[in-house]
Structures are given as structure tokens and as C-alpha cells.
CSV table of C-alpha atoms in Angstrom, one decimal:
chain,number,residue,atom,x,y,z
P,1,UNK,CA,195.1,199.0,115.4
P,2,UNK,CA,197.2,196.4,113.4
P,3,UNK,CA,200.4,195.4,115.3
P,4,UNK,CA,203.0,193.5,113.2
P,5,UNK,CA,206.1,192.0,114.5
P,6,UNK,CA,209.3,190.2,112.5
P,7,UNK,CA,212.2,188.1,113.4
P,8,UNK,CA,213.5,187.8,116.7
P,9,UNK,CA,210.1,190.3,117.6
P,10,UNK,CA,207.8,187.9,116.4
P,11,UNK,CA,209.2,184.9,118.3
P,12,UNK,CA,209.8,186.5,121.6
P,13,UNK,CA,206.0,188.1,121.3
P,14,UNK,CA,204.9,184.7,120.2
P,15,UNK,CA,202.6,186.0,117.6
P,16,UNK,CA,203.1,187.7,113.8
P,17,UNK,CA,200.1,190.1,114.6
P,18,UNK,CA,197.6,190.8,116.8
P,19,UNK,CA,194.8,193.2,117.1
P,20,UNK,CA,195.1,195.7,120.0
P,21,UNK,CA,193.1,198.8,121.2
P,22,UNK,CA,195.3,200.8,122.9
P,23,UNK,CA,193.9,203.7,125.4
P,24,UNK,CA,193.7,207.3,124.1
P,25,UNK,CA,197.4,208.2,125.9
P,26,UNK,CA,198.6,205.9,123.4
P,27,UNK,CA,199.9,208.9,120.9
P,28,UNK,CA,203.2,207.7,119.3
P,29,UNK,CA,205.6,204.7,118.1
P,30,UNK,CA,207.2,205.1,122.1
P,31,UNK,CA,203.9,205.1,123.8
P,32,UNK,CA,203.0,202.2,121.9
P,33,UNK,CA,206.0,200.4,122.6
P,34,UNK,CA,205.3,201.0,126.4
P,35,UNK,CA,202.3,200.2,126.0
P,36,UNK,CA,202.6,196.7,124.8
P,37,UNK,CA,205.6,195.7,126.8
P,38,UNK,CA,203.0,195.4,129.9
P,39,UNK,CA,200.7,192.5,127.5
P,40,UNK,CA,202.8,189.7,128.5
P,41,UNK,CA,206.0,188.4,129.5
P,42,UNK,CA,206.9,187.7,125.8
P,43,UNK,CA,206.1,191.2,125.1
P,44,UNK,CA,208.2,192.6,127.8
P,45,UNK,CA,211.1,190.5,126.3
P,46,UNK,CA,210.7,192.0,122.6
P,47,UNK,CA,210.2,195.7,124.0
P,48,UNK,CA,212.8,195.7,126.9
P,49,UNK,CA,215.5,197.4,124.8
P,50,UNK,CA,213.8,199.6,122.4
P,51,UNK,CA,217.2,200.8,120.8
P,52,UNK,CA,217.2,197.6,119.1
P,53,UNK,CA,213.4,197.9,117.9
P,54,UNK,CA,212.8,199.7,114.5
P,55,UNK,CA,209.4,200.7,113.6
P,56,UNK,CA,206.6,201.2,110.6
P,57,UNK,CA,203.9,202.9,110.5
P,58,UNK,CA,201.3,201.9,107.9
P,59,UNK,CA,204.2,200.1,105.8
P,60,UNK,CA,206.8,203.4,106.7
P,61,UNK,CA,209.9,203.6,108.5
P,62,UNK,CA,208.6,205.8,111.8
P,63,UNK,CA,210.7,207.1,114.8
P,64,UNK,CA,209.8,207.0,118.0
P,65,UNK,CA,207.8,209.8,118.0
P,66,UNK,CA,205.6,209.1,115.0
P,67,UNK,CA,201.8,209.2,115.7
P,68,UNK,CA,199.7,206.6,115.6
P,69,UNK,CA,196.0,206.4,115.4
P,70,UNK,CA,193.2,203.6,115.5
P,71,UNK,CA,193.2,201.7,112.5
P,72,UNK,CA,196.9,202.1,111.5
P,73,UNK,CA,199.1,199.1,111.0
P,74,UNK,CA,202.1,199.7,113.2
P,75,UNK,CA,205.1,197.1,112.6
P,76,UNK,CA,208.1,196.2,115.1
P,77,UNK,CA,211.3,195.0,113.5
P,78,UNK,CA,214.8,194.4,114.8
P,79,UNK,CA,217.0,196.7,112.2
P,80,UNK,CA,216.8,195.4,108.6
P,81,UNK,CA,219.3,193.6,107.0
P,82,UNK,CA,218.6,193.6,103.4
P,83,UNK,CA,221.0,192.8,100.3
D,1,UNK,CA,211.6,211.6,82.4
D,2,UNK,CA,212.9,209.1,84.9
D,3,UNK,CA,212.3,205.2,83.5
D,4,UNK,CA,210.1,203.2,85.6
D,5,UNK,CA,212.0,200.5,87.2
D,6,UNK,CA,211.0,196.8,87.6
D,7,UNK,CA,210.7,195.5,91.0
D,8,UNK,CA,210.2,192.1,91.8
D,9,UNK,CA,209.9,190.2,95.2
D,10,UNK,CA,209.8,186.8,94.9
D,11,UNK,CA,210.7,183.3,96.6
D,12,UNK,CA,211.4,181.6,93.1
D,13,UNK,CA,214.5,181.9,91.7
D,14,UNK,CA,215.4,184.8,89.2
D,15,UNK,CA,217.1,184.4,85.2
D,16,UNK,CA,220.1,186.6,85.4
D,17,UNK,CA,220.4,186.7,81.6
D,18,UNK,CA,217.1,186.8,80.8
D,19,UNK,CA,216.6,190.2,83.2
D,20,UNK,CA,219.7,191.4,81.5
D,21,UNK,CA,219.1,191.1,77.9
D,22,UNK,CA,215.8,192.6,78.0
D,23,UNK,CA,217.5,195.7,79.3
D,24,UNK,CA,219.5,196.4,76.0
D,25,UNK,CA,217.7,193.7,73.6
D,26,UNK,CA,216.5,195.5,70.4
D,27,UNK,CA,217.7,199.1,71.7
D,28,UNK,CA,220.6,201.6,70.9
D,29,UNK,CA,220.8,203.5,73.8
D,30,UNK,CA,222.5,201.9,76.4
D,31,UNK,CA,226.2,202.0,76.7
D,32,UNK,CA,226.9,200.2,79.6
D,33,UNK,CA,225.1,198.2,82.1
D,34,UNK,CA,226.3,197.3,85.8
D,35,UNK,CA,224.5,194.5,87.9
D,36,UNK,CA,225.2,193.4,91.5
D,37,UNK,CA,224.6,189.6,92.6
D,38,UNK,CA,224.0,188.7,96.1
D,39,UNK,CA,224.6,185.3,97.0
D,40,UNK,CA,224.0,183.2,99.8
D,41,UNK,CA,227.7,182.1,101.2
D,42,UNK,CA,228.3,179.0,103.3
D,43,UNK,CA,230.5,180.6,106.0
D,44,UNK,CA,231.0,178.9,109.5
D,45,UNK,CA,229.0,175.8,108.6
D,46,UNK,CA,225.8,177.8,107.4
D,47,UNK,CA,223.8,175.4,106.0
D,48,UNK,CA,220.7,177.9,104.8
D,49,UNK,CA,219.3,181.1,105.5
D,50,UNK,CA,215.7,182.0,105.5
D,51,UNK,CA,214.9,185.5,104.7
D,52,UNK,CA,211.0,187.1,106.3
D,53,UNK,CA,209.9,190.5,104.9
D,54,UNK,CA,207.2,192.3,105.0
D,55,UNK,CA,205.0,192.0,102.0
D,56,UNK,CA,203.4,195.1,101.1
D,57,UNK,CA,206.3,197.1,102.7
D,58,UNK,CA,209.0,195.4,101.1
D,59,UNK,CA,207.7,196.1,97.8
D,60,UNK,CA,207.0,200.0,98.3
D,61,UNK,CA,210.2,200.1,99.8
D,62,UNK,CA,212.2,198.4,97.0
D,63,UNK,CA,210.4,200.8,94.1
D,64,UNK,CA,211.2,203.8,96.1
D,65,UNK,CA,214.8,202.8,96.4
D,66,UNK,CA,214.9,202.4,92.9
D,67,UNK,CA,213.0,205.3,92.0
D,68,UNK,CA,215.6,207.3,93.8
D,69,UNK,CA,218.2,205.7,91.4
D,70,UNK,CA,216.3,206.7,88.4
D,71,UNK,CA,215.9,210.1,89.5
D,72,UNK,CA,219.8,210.3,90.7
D,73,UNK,CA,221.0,208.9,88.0
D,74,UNK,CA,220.0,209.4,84.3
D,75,UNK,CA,219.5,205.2,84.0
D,76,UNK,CA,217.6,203.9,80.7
D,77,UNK,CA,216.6,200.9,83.2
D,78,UNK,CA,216.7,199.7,86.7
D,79,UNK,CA,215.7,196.1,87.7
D,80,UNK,CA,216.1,195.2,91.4
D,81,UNK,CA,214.7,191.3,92.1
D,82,UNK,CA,215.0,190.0,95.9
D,83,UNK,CA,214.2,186.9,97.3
D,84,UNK,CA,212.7,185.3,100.6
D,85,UNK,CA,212.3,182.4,102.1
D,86,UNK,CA,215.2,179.3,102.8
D,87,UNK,CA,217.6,179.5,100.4
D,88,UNK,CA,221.3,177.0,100.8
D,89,UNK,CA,224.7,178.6,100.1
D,90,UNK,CA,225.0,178.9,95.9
D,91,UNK,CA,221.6,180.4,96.0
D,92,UNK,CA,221.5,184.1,94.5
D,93,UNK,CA,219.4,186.2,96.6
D,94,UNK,CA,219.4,189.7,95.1
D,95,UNK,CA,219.8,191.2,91.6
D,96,UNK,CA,220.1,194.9,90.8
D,97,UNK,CA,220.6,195.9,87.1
D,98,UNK,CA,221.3,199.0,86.1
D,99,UNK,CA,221.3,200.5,82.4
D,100,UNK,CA,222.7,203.9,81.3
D,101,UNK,CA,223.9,205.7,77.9
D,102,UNK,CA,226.8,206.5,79.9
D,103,UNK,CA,228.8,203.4,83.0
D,104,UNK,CA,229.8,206.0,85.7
D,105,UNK,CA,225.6,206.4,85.6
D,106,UNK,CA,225.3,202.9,85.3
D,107,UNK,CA,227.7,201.8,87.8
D,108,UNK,CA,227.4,204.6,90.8
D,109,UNK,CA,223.1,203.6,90.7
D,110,UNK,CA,224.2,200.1,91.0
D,111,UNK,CA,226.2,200.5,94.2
D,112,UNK,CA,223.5,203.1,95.6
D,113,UNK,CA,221.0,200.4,95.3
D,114,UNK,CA,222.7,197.3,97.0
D,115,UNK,CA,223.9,199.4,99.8
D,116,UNK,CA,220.1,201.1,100.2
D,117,UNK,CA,218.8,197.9,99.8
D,118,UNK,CA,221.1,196.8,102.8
D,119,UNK,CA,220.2,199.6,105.3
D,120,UNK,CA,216.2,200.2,104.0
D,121,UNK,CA,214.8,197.2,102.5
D,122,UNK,CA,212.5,195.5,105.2
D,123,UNK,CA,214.1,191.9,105.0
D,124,UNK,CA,215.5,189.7,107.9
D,125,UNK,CA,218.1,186.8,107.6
D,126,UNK,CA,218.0,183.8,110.1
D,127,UNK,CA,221.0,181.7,109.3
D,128,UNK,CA,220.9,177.8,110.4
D,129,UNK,CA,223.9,176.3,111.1
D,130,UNK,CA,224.7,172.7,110.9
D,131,UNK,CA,224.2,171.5,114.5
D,132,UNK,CA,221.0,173.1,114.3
D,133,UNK,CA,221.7,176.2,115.8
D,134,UNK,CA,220.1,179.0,114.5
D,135,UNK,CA,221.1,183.1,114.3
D,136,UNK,CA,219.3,186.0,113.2
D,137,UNK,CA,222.0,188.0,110.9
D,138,UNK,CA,222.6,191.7,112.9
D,139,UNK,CA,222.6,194.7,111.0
D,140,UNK,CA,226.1,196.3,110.7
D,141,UNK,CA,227.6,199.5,111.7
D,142,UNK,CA,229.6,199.5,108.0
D,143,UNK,CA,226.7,199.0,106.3
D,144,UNK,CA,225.2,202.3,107.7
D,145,UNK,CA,227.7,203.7,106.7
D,146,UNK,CA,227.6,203.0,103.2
D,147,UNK,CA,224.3,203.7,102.6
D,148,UNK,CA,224.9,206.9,104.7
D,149,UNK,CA,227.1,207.9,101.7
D,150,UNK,CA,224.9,208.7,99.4
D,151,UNK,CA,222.8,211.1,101.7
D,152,UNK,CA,219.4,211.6,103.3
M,1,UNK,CA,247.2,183.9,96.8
M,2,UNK,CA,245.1,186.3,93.9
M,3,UNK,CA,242.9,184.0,91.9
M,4,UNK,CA,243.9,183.6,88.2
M,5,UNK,CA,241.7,185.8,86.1
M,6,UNK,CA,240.3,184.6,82.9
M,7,UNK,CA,240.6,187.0,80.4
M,8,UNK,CA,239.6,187.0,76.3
M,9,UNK,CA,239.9,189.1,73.3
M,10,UNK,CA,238.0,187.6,70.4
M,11,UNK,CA,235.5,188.7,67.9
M,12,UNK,CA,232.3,186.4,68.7
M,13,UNK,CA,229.9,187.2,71.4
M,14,UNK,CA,230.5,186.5,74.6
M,15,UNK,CA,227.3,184.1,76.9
M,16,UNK,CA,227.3,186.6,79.9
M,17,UNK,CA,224.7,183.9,81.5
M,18,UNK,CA,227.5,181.1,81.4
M,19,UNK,CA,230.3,183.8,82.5
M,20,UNK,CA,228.4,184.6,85.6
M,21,UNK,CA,227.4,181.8,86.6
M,22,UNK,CA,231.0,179.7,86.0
M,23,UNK,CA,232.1,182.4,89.4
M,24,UNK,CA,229.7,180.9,91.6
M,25,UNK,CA,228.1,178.0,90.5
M,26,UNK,CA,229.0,174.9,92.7
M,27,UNK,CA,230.6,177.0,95.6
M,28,UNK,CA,230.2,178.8,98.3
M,29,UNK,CA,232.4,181.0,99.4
M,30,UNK,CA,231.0,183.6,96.7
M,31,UNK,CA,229.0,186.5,98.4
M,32,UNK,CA,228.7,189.0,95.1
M,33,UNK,CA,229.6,189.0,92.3
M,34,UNK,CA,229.2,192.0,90.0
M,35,UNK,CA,229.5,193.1,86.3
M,36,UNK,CA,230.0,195.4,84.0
M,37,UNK,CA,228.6,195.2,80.4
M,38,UNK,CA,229.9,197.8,77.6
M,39,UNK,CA,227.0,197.9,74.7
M,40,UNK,CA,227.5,200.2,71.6
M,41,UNK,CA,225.4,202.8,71.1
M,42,UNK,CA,223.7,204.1,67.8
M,43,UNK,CA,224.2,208.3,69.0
M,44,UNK,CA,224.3,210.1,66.2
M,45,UNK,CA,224.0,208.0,63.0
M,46,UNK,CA,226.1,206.0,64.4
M,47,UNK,CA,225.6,202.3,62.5
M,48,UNK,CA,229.0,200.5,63.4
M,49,UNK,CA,232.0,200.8,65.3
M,50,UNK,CA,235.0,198.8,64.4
M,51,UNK,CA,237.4,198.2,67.2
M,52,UNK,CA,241.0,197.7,66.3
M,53,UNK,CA,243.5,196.2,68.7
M,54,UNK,CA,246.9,195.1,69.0
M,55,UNK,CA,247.2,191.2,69.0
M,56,UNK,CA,250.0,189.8,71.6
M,57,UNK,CA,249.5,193.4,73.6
M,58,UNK,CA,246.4,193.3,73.9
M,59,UNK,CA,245.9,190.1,75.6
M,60,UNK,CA,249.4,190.9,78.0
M,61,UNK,CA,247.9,194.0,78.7
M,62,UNK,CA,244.2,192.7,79.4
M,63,UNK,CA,246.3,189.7,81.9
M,64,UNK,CA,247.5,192.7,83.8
M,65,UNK,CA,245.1,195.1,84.5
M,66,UNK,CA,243.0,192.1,85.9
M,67,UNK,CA,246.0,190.4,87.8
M,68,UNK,CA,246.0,194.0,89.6
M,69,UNK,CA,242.3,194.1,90.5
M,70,UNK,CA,242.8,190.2,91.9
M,71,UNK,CA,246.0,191.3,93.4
M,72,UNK,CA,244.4,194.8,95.0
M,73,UNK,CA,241.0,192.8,96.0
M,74,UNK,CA,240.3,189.6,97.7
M,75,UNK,CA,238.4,188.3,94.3
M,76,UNK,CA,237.3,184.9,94.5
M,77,UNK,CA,236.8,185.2,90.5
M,78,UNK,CA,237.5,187.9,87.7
M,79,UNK,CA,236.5,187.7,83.8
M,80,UNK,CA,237.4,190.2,81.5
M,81,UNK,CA,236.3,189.7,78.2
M,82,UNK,CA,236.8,192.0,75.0
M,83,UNK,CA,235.6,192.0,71.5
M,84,UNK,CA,237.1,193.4,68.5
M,85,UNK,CA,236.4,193.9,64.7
M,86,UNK,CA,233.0,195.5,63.3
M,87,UNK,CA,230.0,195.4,65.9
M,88,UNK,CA,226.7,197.5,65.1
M,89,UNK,CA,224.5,199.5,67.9
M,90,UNK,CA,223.6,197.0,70.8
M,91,UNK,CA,226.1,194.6,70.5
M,92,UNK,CA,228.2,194.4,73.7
M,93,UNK,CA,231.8,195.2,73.6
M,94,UNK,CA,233.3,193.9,76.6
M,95,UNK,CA,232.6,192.1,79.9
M,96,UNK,CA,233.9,192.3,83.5
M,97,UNK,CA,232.9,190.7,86.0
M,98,UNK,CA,234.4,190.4,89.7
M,99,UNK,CA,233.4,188.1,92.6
M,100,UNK,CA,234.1,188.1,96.2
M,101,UNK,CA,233.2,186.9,99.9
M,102,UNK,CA,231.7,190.8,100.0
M,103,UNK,CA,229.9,193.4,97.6
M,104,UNK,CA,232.1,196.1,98.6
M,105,UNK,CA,235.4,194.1,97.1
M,106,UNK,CA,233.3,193.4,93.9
M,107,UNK,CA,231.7,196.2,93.1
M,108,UNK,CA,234.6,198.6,93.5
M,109,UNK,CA,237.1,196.1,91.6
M,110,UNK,CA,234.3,195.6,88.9
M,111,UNK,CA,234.5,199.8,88.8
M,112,UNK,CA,238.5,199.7,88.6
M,113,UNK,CA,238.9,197.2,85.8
M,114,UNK,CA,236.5,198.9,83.5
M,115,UNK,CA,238.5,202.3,84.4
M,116,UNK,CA,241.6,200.5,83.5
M,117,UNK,CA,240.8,199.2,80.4
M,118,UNK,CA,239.2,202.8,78.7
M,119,UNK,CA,242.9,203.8,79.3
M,120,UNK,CA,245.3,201.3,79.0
M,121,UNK,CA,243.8,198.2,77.0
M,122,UNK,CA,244.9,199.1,73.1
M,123,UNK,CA,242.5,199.3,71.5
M,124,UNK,CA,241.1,201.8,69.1
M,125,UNK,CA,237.6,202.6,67.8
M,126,UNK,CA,236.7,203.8,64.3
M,127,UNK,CA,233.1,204.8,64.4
M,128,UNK,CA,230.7,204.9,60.9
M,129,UNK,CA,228.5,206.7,60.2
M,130,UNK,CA,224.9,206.6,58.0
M,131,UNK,CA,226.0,207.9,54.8
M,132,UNK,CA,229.8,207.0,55.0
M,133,UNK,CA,231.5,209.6,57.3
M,134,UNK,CA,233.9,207.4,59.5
M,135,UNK,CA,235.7,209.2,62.6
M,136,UNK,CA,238.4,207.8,65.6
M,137,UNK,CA,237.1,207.9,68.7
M,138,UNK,CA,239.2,210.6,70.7
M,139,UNK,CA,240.2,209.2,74.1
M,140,UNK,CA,238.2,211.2,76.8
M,141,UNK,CA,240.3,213.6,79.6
M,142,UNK,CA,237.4,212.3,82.2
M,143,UNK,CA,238.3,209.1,81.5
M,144,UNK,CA,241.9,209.6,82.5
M,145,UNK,CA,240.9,211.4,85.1
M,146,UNK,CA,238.5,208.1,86.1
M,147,UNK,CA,241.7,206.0,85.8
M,148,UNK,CA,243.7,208.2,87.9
M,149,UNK,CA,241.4,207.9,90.9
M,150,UNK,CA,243.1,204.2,91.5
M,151,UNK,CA,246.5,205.4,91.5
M,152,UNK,CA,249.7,204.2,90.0
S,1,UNK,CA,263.5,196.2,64.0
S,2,UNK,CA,259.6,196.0,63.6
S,3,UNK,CA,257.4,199.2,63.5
S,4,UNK,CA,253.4,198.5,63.6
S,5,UNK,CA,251.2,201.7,63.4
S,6,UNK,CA,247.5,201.6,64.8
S,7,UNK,CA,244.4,203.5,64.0
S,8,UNK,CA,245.4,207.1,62.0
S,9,UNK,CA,248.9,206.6,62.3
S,10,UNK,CA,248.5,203.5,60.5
S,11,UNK,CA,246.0,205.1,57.8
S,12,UNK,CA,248.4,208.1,57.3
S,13,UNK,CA,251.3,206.5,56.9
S,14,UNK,CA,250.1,203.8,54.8
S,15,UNK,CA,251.0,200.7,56.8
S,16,UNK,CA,250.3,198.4,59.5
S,17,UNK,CA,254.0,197.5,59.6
S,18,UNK,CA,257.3,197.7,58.7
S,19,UNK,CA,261.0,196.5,59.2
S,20,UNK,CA,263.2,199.6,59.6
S,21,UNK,CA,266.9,200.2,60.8
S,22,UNK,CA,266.9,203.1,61.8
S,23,UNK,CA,271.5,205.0,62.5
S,24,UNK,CA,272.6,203.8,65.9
S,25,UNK,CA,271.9,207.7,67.1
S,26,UNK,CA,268.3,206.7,67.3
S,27,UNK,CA,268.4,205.2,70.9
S,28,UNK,CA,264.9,206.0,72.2
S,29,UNK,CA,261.3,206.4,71.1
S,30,UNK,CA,261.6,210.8,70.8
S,31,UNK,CA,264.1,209.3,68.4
S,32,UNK,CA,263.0,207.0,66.2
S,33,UNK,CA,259.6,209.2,65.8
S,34,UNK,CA,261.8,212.0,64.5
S,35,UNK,CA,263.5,209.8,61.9
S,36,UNK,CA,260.1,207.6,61.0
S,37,UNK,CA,258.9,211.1,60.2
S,38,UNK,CA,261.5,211.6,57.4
S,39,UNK,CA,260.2,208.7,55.5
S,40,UNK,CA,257.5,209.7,53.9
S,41,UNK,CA,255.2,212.2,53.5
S,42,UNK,CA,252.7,210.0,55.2
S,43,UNK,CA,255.1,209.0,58.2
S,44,UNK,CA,255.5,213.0,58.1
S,45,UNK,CA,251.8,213.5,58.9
S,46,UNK,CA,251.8,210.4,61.2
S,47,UNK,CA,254.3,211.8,63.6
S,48,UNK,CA,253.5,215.8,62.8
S,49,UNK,CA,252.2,215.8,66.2
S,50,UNK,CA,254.2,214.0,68.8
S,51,UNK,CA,251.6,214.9,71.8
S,52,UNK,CA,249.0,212.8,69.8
S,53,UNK,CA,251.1,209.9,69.8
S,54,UNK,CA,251.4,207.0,72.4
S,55,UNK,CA,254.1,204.2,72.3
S,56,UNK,CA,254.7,201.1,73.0
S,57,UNK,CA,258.1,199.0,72.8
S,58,UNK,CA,258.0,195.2,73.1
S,59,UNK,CA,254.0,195.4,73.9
S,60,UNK,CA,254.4,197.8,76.8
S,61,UNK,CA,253.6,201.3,76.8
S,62,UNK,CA,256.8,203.1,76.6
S,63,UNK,CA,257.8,207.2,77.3
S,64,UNK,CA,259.1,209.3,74.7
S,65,UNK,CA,262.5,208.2,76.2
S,66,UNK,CA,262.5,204.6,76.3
S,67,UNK,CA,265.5,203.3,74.8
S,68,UNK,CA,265.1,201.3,71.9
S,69,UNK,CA,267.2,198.8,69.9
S,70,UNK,CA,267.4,196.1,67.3
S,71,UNK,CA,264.9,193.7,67.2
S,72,UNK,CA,263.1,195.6,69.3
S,73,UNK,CA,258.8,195.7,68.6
S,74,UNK,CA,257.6,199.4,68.6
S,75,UNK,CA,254.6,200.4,67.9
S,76,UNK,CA,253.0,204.0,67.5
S,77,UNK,CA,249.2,204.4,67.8
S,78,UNK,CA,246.7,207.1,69.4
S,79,UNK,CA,246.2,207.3,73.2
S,80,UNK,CA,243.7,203.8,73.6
S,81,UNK,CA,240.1,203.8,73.8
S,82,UNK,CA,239.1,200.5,75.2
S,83,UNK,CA,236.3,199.5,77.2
């Protein structure tokens, strides 16, 4: 699975994307979010207040309880701010 | 049948007359012709702003904002061109451009599409200040709102 | 203090590039900026309109339906421009165009000052037809109804 | 005092303009309309239809009873179509 972060997501996870294989009880946008929040320090900073977070799923806005599957792309974004 | 609309992301600047006449150039159908022009302002001491999107995203969400318009609205053209990257205060950083037989179609699709672009377009402002200091530009409340106007 | 709009009623075309960009070039305090362009259309058989106006009112009465949108708005800019005599199906008729710190100040002003003028600018369009027929364009109730909408 | 007629009230009465003194019981636009309208059987045409006609006295729009005097500029035309 392809994990994709912007703005203030990308610098407090310290990457743009990574690569992850999350277990099977990984089902959904929030379980994904848990998920990765326990990868690193950085991580735990991005995810720690998921009300701020906005997702994608393979280049779709997604709520929190949007599935995702090996060999989506899933993207993390702090609201958009187009225009 | 709803026109197909031209979408363009880009970081090189756009030619506002150039988009415009090719809208109405050579054609007898369009009575009026609304455009919207984002510009970068300097406010506070901002001495540039970076916009990051998300290529792939941005673009299919930009054509099906302004696919909406042309099925909302009966528009004989739609052009909406936005920028990324650093751009300084002066520097345009959106265009929509909407054409219609009729300006209440013309201008309603126009406002539709700058305040969906706000609200649903995947881009991300980081203003730099001089000092150094830099901020990432936080979505606002009012412009939910706006785009909350138009429904779904 | 309201910005002084510029505001013109001649025959010859009008450089909408140079228009637009005279509201923000060189600043920064601009954050949209948003037109309106009024074409004419060939509907009908139509193959000219000629727009008749009232010289000395026309220009008193262009001066004050955009001093209200600069006094009702916080414009940083405001052009109206509007063309009379004998034009032919894709010629533009008349320009508006409103800038401001914020889109929602532009646009809406932009909206107002071409609702303004399909009901209180004087000026009066005698439409031609293929094969001779010439007619007066009737003023429209929706358009009064349009103008209404602002008040006063 | 100056009278200008615009689109098919100038065509039907024949002019663009004309100087006029009108008796000093014409004091208002409803007024001078009704005695324009004895003219000529072009004015009468012009001014058959008073709900068809807009005013304007000294190049503002003017009611039907807006006073008017000598030296005054009146014109008659149909209700605008600019834009």
C-alpha cells in the first residue's frame, strides 16, 4: 500500500511517501491512521489529532471509514485550501 | 450536451487574454463571459507562498469540479487554470472562465467554481514571511460555507 | 475612502488584457479580481446590433452605478467600459471588472454592476436582422427583477 | 427647453431633438408628455402609450411627476437595455 502525505503531514512524518504493509485488521482510512501513528515519533505527531487530517483514497476524498486494501494509494492531508 | 471544459495545472504562468479570447473568438454564441482571478496578496509582510498539490488528484479533481459547472449550468465553455509552486505577491494563481449564451449562467458557474475550488481542490499554501518565518494557510470555516451553498 | 472607478463609453474595442491587468499589476494588496464580458450574439439571424445611448447621461449615469459598487464594496479597483454604435455577432459590448483584498467582494460587485447597468445605463439596442427586418430590444422583467435583488 | 427622444420615440416622432415651450400649466413630466403628444401625429404615436415611456430631466431618470421648467433637458426614450 501507497501512503502519501502533504503539508504540515509530510514534514512532521518526515517523508512524502512510503511503502507500508499494514496487518489484515487494517480495514479503513481510521484503522490506518492508528495504525501508522505507532511507526514513529514523527508519525505520532501528524496522526495525534485526526480531526485535522483529511484523507484520499486512490486519488478520492475518503472518510474515516473508507476501506482500504493492499495496493491502494491512501493520502493524508491537512484540509485543502485551494483558490 | 455538456461542453468539455479545459483544465490546466501548471507552475508556469497563464495568458489571461489569450484563455479568454479563445472562448468567444470566431463564435456567435456566447453572450457573456464571467472570469475569476486569484492573486497572490502581500498581507503581513508575506513575501511568497508556495502552493504543493497532489498531481494526479489535483487534476481529476479540478475536471470534476468543472464538469459539475457544465452540467449545472448550460456554459458554452469552462476554463479553470491553477498554479503551484512559489509564487511572490502580484503573481496570479487561479483562473476560472466561464462562457454562456446567457450571464446569470455565466456568472453563478463562475462563483460555484472558485468557491469549489477553495473547499475541494487538493492544494496547500505555505506562506513565508519576511523574517523567515513560515505558515501553512488554514482552511476556513467561511469558505465551507460557501461552497456548502451550492449543495452536495 | 471608495477607490475612483474608471469608467468609458466609446465605440472602439476595448484591450480586456490591458484592463485586467492595469487592477493588479505592480501591487499587492489585490486578492481577485473578477470580470464580466458582454459579447453579442448572432440568435436568430441576427447580423448587427446597434446600440444607441445618450451622450452626457450616459457617462453620469455609468460614474454612478460604479461609485455605488466601490462605495457598497471594499474594491481596490473597478472598470466599466461600454461600447456603442453598430457591432456584429462576437463583438463585446461592455466590460466590468472589480478587484478586491477578497473574491467574495469581487465577484458579487462584478454581479451588481452588470445588473445595474441592463436597467439603468441608457442605452438602447436596435437589432438587424438577415434580410432587413430591424427590431428594439424590449427590456426584460427578469432583468428588473435581477436589479431589484441589490435594493434601492 | 430641450426635448431629445431615443430609440422609437425618436423614430416615431421624427426627431432626435427639439426646443419647445411648452404653457406654464405644464409643470411636470405627465405634463409635458400630454402636450408633446398634441404636436404631431408622430409625437401622438410617440407618447400613445405613457407606460412604455421612461424619462429623464437634466440626465437623471425622472417620475411621471417630476417638475419641469425652462431650460430644463428632458428626454423621453424606452425603459434602457444596457449591458
Amino acid at each position: 500500500m501507497k501512503v502519501l502525505y502533504f503539508a504540515w503531514v509530510r514534514q512532521k512524518v518526515g517523508a512524502a511517501e512510503e511503502d507500508v504493509s499494514p496487518p489484515p485488521e487494517v480495514r479503513d482510512v481510521a484503522g490506518l491512521i492508528a495504525w501508522l501513528a505507532t511507526r514513529s515519533p514523527g508519525h505520532a505527531a501528524a496522526f495525534a489529532d485526526a480531526r485535522q487530517l483529511r484523507a484520499a483514497v486512490n486519488q478520492e476524498f475518503a472518510p474515516p471509514d473508507a476501506p482500504v486494501a493492499p495496493g491502494d494509494e491512501v493520502a493524508f492531508f491537512p484540509p485543502v485550501t485551494g483558490g | 450536451m455538456p461542453v468539455v471544459p479545459r483544465v490546466l495545472v501548471q507552475e508556469a504562468p497563464f495568458d489571461m487574454g489569450a484563455e479568454t479570447a479563445a472562448l468567444f473568438a470566431g463564435r456567435a454564441d456566447v453572450g457573456g463571459l464571467a472570469s475569476f482571478l486569484g492573486i497572490c496578496r502581500g498581507d503581513g509582510g508575506l513575501v511568497a507562498m508556495t502552493l504543493e498539490h497532489y498531481p494526479g488528484m489535483t487534476e481529476r479533481a479540478l475536471r470534476r469540479i468543472a464538469e459539475e459547472a457544465c452540467a449545472r449550468w448550460p456554459l458554452t465553455g469552462c476554463t479553470v487554470i491553477h498554479r503551484h509552486g512559489r509564487l511572490v505577491p502580484g503573481d496570479p494563481i487561479v483562473l476560472v472562465l466561464t462562457a454562456s449564451a446567457h450571464r446569470v449562467a455565466a456568472l453563478d458557474s463562475c462563483a460555484f467554481l472558485i468557491d469549489w475550488l477553495k473547499t475541494k481542490a487538493p492544494f496547500w499554501k505555505s506562506e513565508e514571511f519576511a523574517g523567515g518565518t513560515t505558515r501553512w494557510v488554514e482552511a476556513k470555516a467561511e469558505d465551507d460555507e460557501a461552497a456548502a451553498r451550492w449543495g452536495r
